[in-house]
Amino acid sequence: GDAIWGDRTLLAQEQGRGVQATSYLSIRNLISDIAATAYNSAIRNTYETNNDVTWFNFKQEIVTLLDQMVSSGVLQTYKIGRTTTPPAGVNLSERNSMFCVITLYPNFPVENFVLTTNLENAEITVSDSEN
């Protein structure tokens, strides 16, 4: 089915931290969709040779989803890259593991509209012009 990435803010603000990317429902839904797509792609590519072809096959579906998110306006852009070092706290052999970093640059929804109305006196002058 089609995903709808809405723009309502639902997450309670943490003490003194203010608005964060995860404060927006659209961003949280977006991250969940990306995580599910990445997981499914990883399952499909498990036990394939650890080379550039497998990396391309792994990221292809993820990039397709990210491009849809950019064209829908919820993301400004993204980066997806392969790294050789595991994230902190992960104890895996580099030889038989593939590490991927996805960086998102979201377009945040509008939370406030600030409206200003000005009323000014203006001098109107009449000038002659020759055309």
Coordinates of N, CA, C and O in Angstrom, one line a residue:
G1 N 0.8 -1.2 0.0 CA 0.0 0.0 0.0 C 0.9 1.2 0.0 O 2.1 1.2 0.2
D2 N 0.2 2.4 -0.2 CA 0.9 3.6 -0.2 C 1.1 4.2 1.2 O 0.2 4.1 2.0
A3 N 2.2 4.7 1.5 CA 2.5 5.3 2.8 C 2.1 6.7 2.8 O 2.3 7.4 1.8
I4 N 1.6 7.2 3.8 CA 1.3 8.7 4.0 C 2.2 9.2 5.1 O 2.1 8.7 6.2
W5 N 3.0 10.1 4.8 CA 3.9 10.7 5.8 C 3.3 12.0 6.2 O 3.5 13.1 5.5
G6 N 2.5 12.0 7.3 CA 1.8 13.2 7.7 C 2.8 14.1 8.5 O 4.0 13.8 8.6
D7 N 2.3 15.3 9.0 CA 3.2 16.2 9.6 C 2.7 16.7 11.0 O 3.0 17.8 11.4
R8 N 2.1 15.8 11.7 CA 1.6 16.2 13.1 C 2.7 15.9 14.1 O 3.4 14.9 14.0
T9 N 2.8 16.7 15.1 CA 3.7 16.6 16.2 C 3.0 15.8 17.4 O 2.0 16.4 17.9
L10 N 3.5 14.7 17.8 CA 2.9 13.9 18.8 C 3.8 13.6 20.0 O 3.3 13.4 21.1
L11 N 5.1 13.5 19.7 CA 6.0 13.0 20.8 C 6.2 14.1 21.8 O 6.4 15.3 21.5
A12 N 6.0 13.8 23.1 CA 6.3 14.8 24.2 C 7.7 15.2 24.1 O 8.6 14.4 23.9
Q13 N 7.9 16.5 24.4 CA 9.2 17.1 24.4 C 10.0 16.6 25.7 O 9.4 16.6 26.8
E14 N 11.2 16.2 25.5 CA 12.0 15.9 26.6 C 12.4 17.1 27.4 O 12.4 18.2 26.9
Q15 N 12.7 16.9 28.7 CA 13.0 18.1 29.5 C 14.2 18.9 29.0 O 15.3 18.4 28.9
G16 N 13.8 20.2 28.6 CA 14.9 21.1 28.2 C 15.5 20.9 26.9 O 16.4 21.6 26.4
R17 N 15.0 19.8 26.1 CA 15.7 19.5 24.8 C 15.0 20.2 23.7 O 15.6 20.3 22.6
G18 N 13.8 20.6 23.8 CA 13.1 21.3 22.7 C 12.7 20.3 21.6 O 12.7 19.1 21.8
V19 N 12.4 20.9 20.5 CA 11.9 20.1 19.3 C 13.1 19.4 18.7 O 14.2 20.0 18.5
Q20 N 12.9 18.1 18.4 CA 13.9 17.3 17.7 C 13.3 16.7 16.5 O 12.1 16.7 16.3
A21 N 14.1 16.1 15.6 CA 13.6 15.4 14.4 C 12.6 14.4 14.8 O 11.5 14.3 14.2
T22 N 12.8 13.6 15.9 CA 11.9 12.6 16.3 C 10.6 13.1 17.0 O 9.8 12.3 17.3
S23 N 10.5 14.4 17.1 CA 9.3 15.0 17.6 C 8.2 14.9 16.6 O 7.0 15.1 16.9
Y24 N 8.5 14.7 15.4 CA 7.5 14.7 14.3 C 7.1 13.3 13.9 O 8.0 12.5 13.6
L25 N 5.8 13.1 13.8 CA 5.3 11.8 13.4 C 5.8 11.4 12.0 O 6.1 10.3 11.8
S26 N 5.9 12.4 11.1 CA 6.3 12.1 9.8 C 7.7 11.5 9.8 O 8.0 10.6 9.1
I27 N 8.6 12.1 10.6 CA 10.0 11.6 10.6 C 10.0 10.2 11.3 O 10.8 9.3 10.9
R28 N 9.3 10.0 12.4 CA 9.3 8.7 13.0 C 8.7 7.6 12.1 O 9.3 6.5 12.0
N29 N 7.7 7.9 11.4 CA 7.1 7.0 10.4 C 8.1 6.7 9.3 O 8.3 5.6 8.9
L30 N 8.8 7.7 8.8 CA 9.8 7.6 7.8 C 10.9 6.7 8.2 O 11.3 5.8 7.5
I31 N 11.4 6.9 9.4 CA 12.5 6.1 9.9 C 12.1 4.6 10.1 O 12.8 3.7 9.8
S32 N 10.9 4.4 10.5 CA 10.3 3.0 10.6 C 10.3 2.4 9.3 O 10.6 1.2 9.1
D33 N 9.8 3.1 8.3 CA 9.7 2.6 6.9 C 11.1 2.2 6.4 O 11.3 1.2 5.7
I34 N 12.1 3.1 6.6 CA 13.5 2.9 6.2 C 14.1 1.7 6.9 O 14.7 0.8 6.2
A35 N 13.8 1.6 8.2 CA 14.4 0.4 8.9 C 13.8 -0.9 8.4 O 14.5 -1.9 8.3
A36 N 12.5 -0.9 8.2 CA 11.9 -2.1 7.7 C 12.4 -2.5 6.3 O 12.7 -3.7 6.0
T37 N 12.6 -1.5 5.4 CA 13.1 -1.8 4.1 C 14.5 -2.3 4.2 O 14.9 -3.2 3.5
A38 N 15.4 -1.6 5.0 CA 16.8 -2.1 5.2 C 16.8 -3.5 5.7 O 17.6 -4.3 5.3
Y39 N 16.0 -3.8 6.7 CA 16.0 -5.1 7.3 C 15.6 -6.2 6.2 O 16.3 -7.2 6.1
N40 N 14.6 -5.9 5.4 CA 14.1 -6.9 4.4 C 15.2 -7.1 3.3 O 15.5 -8.2 2.9
S41 N 15.9 -6.0 3.0 CA 17.0 -6.1 2.0 C 18.2 -6.8 2.6 O 18.8 -7.6 1.9
A42 N 18.4 -6.6 3.9 CA 19.5 -7.4 4.5 C 19.2 -8.9 4.5 O 20.1 -9.7 4.2
I43 N 18.0 -9.2 4.8 CA 17.6 -10.7 4.8 C 17.8 -11.3 3.4 O 18.3 -12.4 3.3
R44 N 17.4 -10.5 2.4 CA 17.5 -11.0 1.0 C 18.9 -11.2 0.6 O 19.2 -12.0 -0.3
N45 N 19.8 -10.4 1.1 CA 21.2 -10.4 0.7 C 22.2 -11.1 1.6 O 23.4 -11.2 1.4
T46 N 21.6 -11.7 2.7 CA 22.5 -12.5 3.6 C 23.0 -13.7 2.9 O 22.3 -14.3 2.1
Y47 N 24.3 -14.0 3.2 CA 25.0 -15.2 2.6 C 25.5 -14.9 1.2 O 26.0 -15.8 0.5
E48 N 25.3 -13.7 0.7 CA 25.8 -13.4 -0.6 C 27.3 -12.9 -0.4 O 27.7 -12.6 0.7
T49 N 28.1 -12.9 -1.5 CA 29.5 -12.6 -1.4 C 29.6 -11.1 -0.9 O 28.9 -10.2 -1.4
N50 N 30.5 -10.8 0.0 CA 30.7 -9.5 0.5 C 31.5 -8.7 -0.5 O 32.7 -8.6 -0.4
N51 N 30.8 -8.1 -1.5 CA 31.5 -7.3 -2.6 C 30.6 -6.2 -3.0 O 29.5 -6.0 -2.5
D52 N 31.0 -5.5 -4.0 CA 30.3 -4.3 -4.5 C 28.9 -4.7 -5.1 O 28.0 -3.9 -5.0
V53 N 28.8 -5.8 -5.7 CA 27.5 -6.3 -6.3 C 26.5 -6.5 -5.2 O 25.3 -6.0 -5.3
T54 N 26.9 -7.1 -4.1 CA 26.0 -7.3 -3.0 C 25.6 -6.0 -2.3 O 24.4 -5.7 -2.0
W55 N 26.6 -5.1 -2.2 CA 26.3 -3.7 -1.7 C 25.3 -3.0 -2.5 O 24.3 -2.4 -2.1
F56 N 25.4 -3.1 -3.9 CA 24.5 -2.4 -4.8 C 23.1 -3.0 -4.6 O 22.1 -2.3 -4.5
N57 N 23.0 -4.3 -4.6 CA 21.7 -5.0 -4.5 C 21.1 -4.7 -3.1 O 19.9 -4.5 -3.0
F58 N 21.9 -4.6 -2.1 CA 21.4 -4.3 -0.7 C 20.8 -2.9 -0.7 O 19.7 -2.6 -0.3
K59 N 21.5 -1.9 -1.3 CA 21.0 -0.5 -1.1 C 20.0 -0.1 -2.2 O 19.4 1.0 -2.0
Q60 N 19.8 -0.9 -3.2 CA 18.9 -0.5 -4.3 C 17.5 -0.2 -3.9 O 16.9 0.9 -4.2
E61 N 16.9 -1.1 -3.1 CA 15.5 -0.9 -2.6 C 15.5 0.3 -1.6 O 14.5 1.0 -1.6
I62 N 16.5 0.4 -0.8 CA 16.5 1.5 0.2 C 16.6 2.9 -0.5 O 15.9 3.8 -0.2
V63 N 17.5 3.0 -1.5 CA 17.6 4.2 -2.3 C 16.3 4.6 -3.0 O 15.9 5.7 -3.1
T64 N 15.6 3.6 -3.5 CA 14.3 3.8 -4.2 C 13.3 4.4 -3.2 O 12.6 5.4 -3.6
L65 N 13.3 3.9 -2.0 CA 12.4 4.4 -1.0 C 12.8 5.8 -0.6 O 12.0 6.8 -0.5
L66 N 14.1 6.1 -0.4 CA 14.6 7.4 0.0 C 14.3 8.4 -1.1 O 13.9 9.6 -0.8
D67 N 14.4 8.0 -2.4 CA 14.1 8.9 -3.5 C 12.6 9.3 -3.5 O 12.3 10.5 -3.7
Q68 N 11.8 8.3 -3.1 CA 10.3 8.6 -3.0 C 10.1 9.6 -1.9 O 9.2 10.5 -2.0
M69 N 10.8 9.5 -0.8 CA 10.6 10.4 0.3 C 11.1 11.8 0.0 O 10.5 12.8 0.4
V70 N 12.2 11.9 -0.8 CA 12.7 13.2 -1.2 C 11.6 13.9 -2.2 O 11.3 15.0 -2.0
S71 N 11.1 13.1 -3.1 CA 10.1 13.6 -4.1 C 8.8 14.0 -3.4 O 8.1 14.9 -3.9
S72 N 8.5 13.3 -2.3 CA 7.3 13.7 -1.6 C 7.4 14.9 -0.7 O 6.4 15.5 -0.2
G73 N 8.7 15.4 -0.5 CA 8.9 16.6 0.2 C 9.2 16.5 1.7 O 9.5 17.4 2.4
V74 N 9.2 15.2 2.2 CA 9.5 15.1 3.6 C 11.0 15.0 3.9 O 11.4 15.3 5.0
L75 N 11.8 14.7 2.9 CA 13.2 14.7 3.1 C 13.8 15.8 2.1 O 13.4 15.9 1.0
Q76 N 14.8 16.6 2.6 CA 15.6 17.4 1.7 C 16.5 16.6 0.9 O 16.5 16.7 -0.4
T77 N 17.2 15.7 1.5 CA 18.2 14.8 0.9 C 18.6 13.7 1.8 O 18.1 13.7 3.0
Y78 N 19.5 12.9 1.4 CA 20.0 11.8 2.3 C 21.4 11.4 1.8 O 21.8 11.8 0.7
K79 N 22.1 10.6 2.6 CA 23.3 10.0 2.3 C 23.2 8.6 2.7 O 22.7 8.3 3.8
I80 N 23.7 7.7 1.9 CA 23.8 6.3 2.2 C 25.2 5.8 1.8 O 25.7 6.1 0.7
G81 N 25.9 5.2 2.8 CA 27.3 4.8 2.5 C 27.7 3.6 3.2 O 27.1 3.2 4.2
R82 N 28.7 2.9 2.7 CA 29.2 1.7 3.3 C 30.5 2.1 4.0 O 31.3 2.9 3.6
T83 N 30.6 1.5 5.2 CA 31.8 1.8 6.1 C 32.4 0.5 6.5 O 31.8 -0.6 6.4
T84 N 33.7 0.5 6.8 CA 34.4 -0.7 7.2 C 34.4 -0.9 8.7 O 34.9 -1.9 9.2
T85 N 34.0 0.1 9.5 CA 34.1 0.0 10.9 C 32.7 -0.1 11.5 O 31.7 0.6 11.1
P86 N 32.5 -1.1 12.4 CA 31.2 -1.3 13.0 C 30.8 -0.2 13.9 O 31.7 0.5 14.5
P87 N 29.5 0.1 14.1 CA 29.1 1.1 15.1 C 29.5 0.7 16.5 O 29.8 -0.4 16.8
A88 N 29.6 1.7 17.4 CA 30.0 1.5 18.7 C 29.1 0.4 19.4 O 27.9 0.4 19.2
G89 N 29.7 -0.5 20.1 CA 29.0 -1.5 20.8 C 28.6 -2.7 20.0 O 28.1 -3.7 20.5
V90 N 29.0 -2.7 18.7 CA 28.7 -3.9 17.8 C 30.0 -4.7 17.7 O 31.1 -4.1 17.3
N91 N 30.0 -5.9 18.1 CA 31.2 -6.8 18.1 C 31.0 -7.8 17.0 O 30.7 -8.9 17.2
L92 N 31.3 -7.4 15.7 CA 31.2 -8.3 14.6 C 32.5 -8.3 13.8 O 33.2 -7.3 13.7
S93 N 32.8 -9.4 13.1 CA 34.0 -9.4 12.3 C 33.7 -8.6 11.0 O 32.7 -8.7 10.4
E94 N 34.7 -7.8 10.6 CA 34.6 -7.0 9.4 C 34.5 -7.8 8.2 O 34.0 -7.4 7.2
R95 N 35.2 -9.0 8.2 CA 35.3 -9.8 7.1 C 33.9 -10.3 6.6 O 33.7 -10.4 5.4
N96 N 33.1 -10.7 7.5 CA 31.8 -11.2 7.1 C 30.6 -10.4 7.5 O 29.5 -10.8 7.7
S97 N 30.8 -9.1 7.6 CA 29.8 -8.1 7.9 C 29.8 -6.9 6.9 O 30.9 -6.5 6.5
M98 N 28.7 -6.4 6.7 CA 28.6 -5.2 5.8 C 27.9 -4.1 6.7 O 26.9 -4.3 7.3
F99 N 28.6 -2.9 6.8 CA 28.1 -1.9 7.6 C 27.6 -0.7 6.7 O 28.3 -0.3 5.8
C100 N 26.4 -0.3 7.0 CA 25.8 0.8 6.2 C 25.4 1.9 7.2 O 24.9 1.7 8.3
V101 N 25.6 3.2 6.7 CA 25.2 4.4 7.4 C 24.3 5.2 6.6 O 24.6 5.5 5.4
I102 N 23.1 5.4 7.1 CA 22.1 6.2 6.3 C 21.9 7.5 7.1 O 21.5 7.5 8.3
T103 N 22.1 8.7 6.5 CA 22.0 10.0 7.1 C 20.8 10.7 6.4 O 20.8 10.8 5.2
L104 N 19.9 11.2 7.2 CA 18.7 11.8 6.7 C 18.7 13.3 7.0 O 19.1 13.7 8.1
Y105 N 18.3 14.1 6.0 CA 18.1 15.5 6.2 C 16.7 15.9 5.9 O 16.2 16.1 4.8
P106 N 15.8 15.9 7.0 CA 14.4 16.1 6.8 C 14.0 17.5 6.6 O 14.6 18.5 7.0
N107 N 12.8 17.7 5.9 CA 12.1 18.9 5.9 C 11.1 18.9 7.0 O 10.2 18.0 7.1
F108 N 11.3 19.8 8.0 CA 10.4 19.8 9.1 C 9.1 20.4 8.8 O 9.0 21.4 8.1
P109 N 8.0 19.9 9.4 CA 6.7 20.6 9.1 C 6.6 21.9 9.9 O 7.3 22.1 10.8
V110 N 5.6 22.7 9.4 CA 5.4 24.0 10.1 C 4.7 23.8 11.4 O 3.7 23.1 11.4
E111 N 5.2 24.4 12.4 CA 4.5 24.3 13.7 C 3.8 25.6 14.1 O 2.8 25.6 14.8
N112 N 4.3 26.7 13.6 CA 3.7 28.0 14.0 C 3.7 28.9 12.7 O 4.6 28.9 11.9
F113 N 2.6 29.7 12.6 CA 2.5 30.7 11.6 C 2.6 32.0 12.4 O 1.8 32.2 13.3
V114 N 3.4 32.9 12.0 CA 3.5 34.2 12.6 C 3.0 35.2 11.5 O 3.5 35.4 10.5
L115 N 1.8 35.9 11.9 CA 1.2 36.8 11.0 C 1.3 38.2 11.4 O 1.1 38.5 12.6
T116 N 1.6 39.1 10.5 CA 1.8 40.5 10.9 C 0.9 41.3 9.9 O 1.0 41.1 8.7
T117 N 0.2 42.2 10.4 CA -0.6 43.1 9.5 C -0.1 44.6 9.8 O -0.1 45.0 10.9
N118 N 0.2 45.2 8.7 CA 0.7 46.6 8.8 C -0.3 47.5 8.2 O -0.8 47.2 7.1
L119 N -0.6 48.6 8.8 CA -1.5 49.7 8.3 C -0.7 51.0 8.3 O -0.3 51.4 9.4
E120 N -0.4 51.6 7.2 CA 0.4 52.8 7.1 C -0.3 53.9 6.3 O -1.1 53.6 5.4
N121 N 0.0 55.1 6.7 CA -0.4 56.2 5.9 C 0.6 56.4 4.8 O 1.8 56.4 5.0
A122 N 0.1 56.7 3.6 CA 1.0 56.8 2.5 C 0.7 58.1 1.8 O -0.5 58.5 1.6
E123 N 1.7 58.8 1.4 CA 1.4 60.1 0.6 C 1.3 59.7 -0.9 O 2.1 58.9 -1.4
I124 N 0.3 60.2 -1.5 CA 0.1 59.9 -2.9 C 0.4 61.2 -3.6 O -0.2 62.3 -3.3
T125 N 1.3 61.2 -4.5 CA 1.6 62.3 -5.3 C 1.3 62.1 -6.8 O 1.4 61.0 -7.3
V126 N 0.8 63.1 -7.4 CA 0.5 63.1 -8.8 C 1.6 63.7 -9.6 O 2.1 64.8 -9.3
S127 N 2.1 63.0 -10.6 CA 3.1 63.5 -11.4 C 2.7 63.4 -12.9 O 2.0 62.5 -13.3
D128 N 3.1 64.3 -13.7 CA 2.9 64.3 -15.1 C 4.0 63.5 -15.8 O 5.1 63.6 -15.4
S129 N 3.6 62.7 -16.7 CA 4.6 61.9 -17.5 C 4.2 62.1 -18.9 O 3.1 62.1 -19.3
E130 N 5.2 62.3 -19.7 CA 5.0 62.4 -21.2 C 5.4 61.1 -21.8 O 6.5 60.7 -21.7
N131 N 4.5 60.5 -22.5 CA 4.7 59.2 -23.2 C 4.7 59.4 -24.7 O 3.9 59.9 -25.3

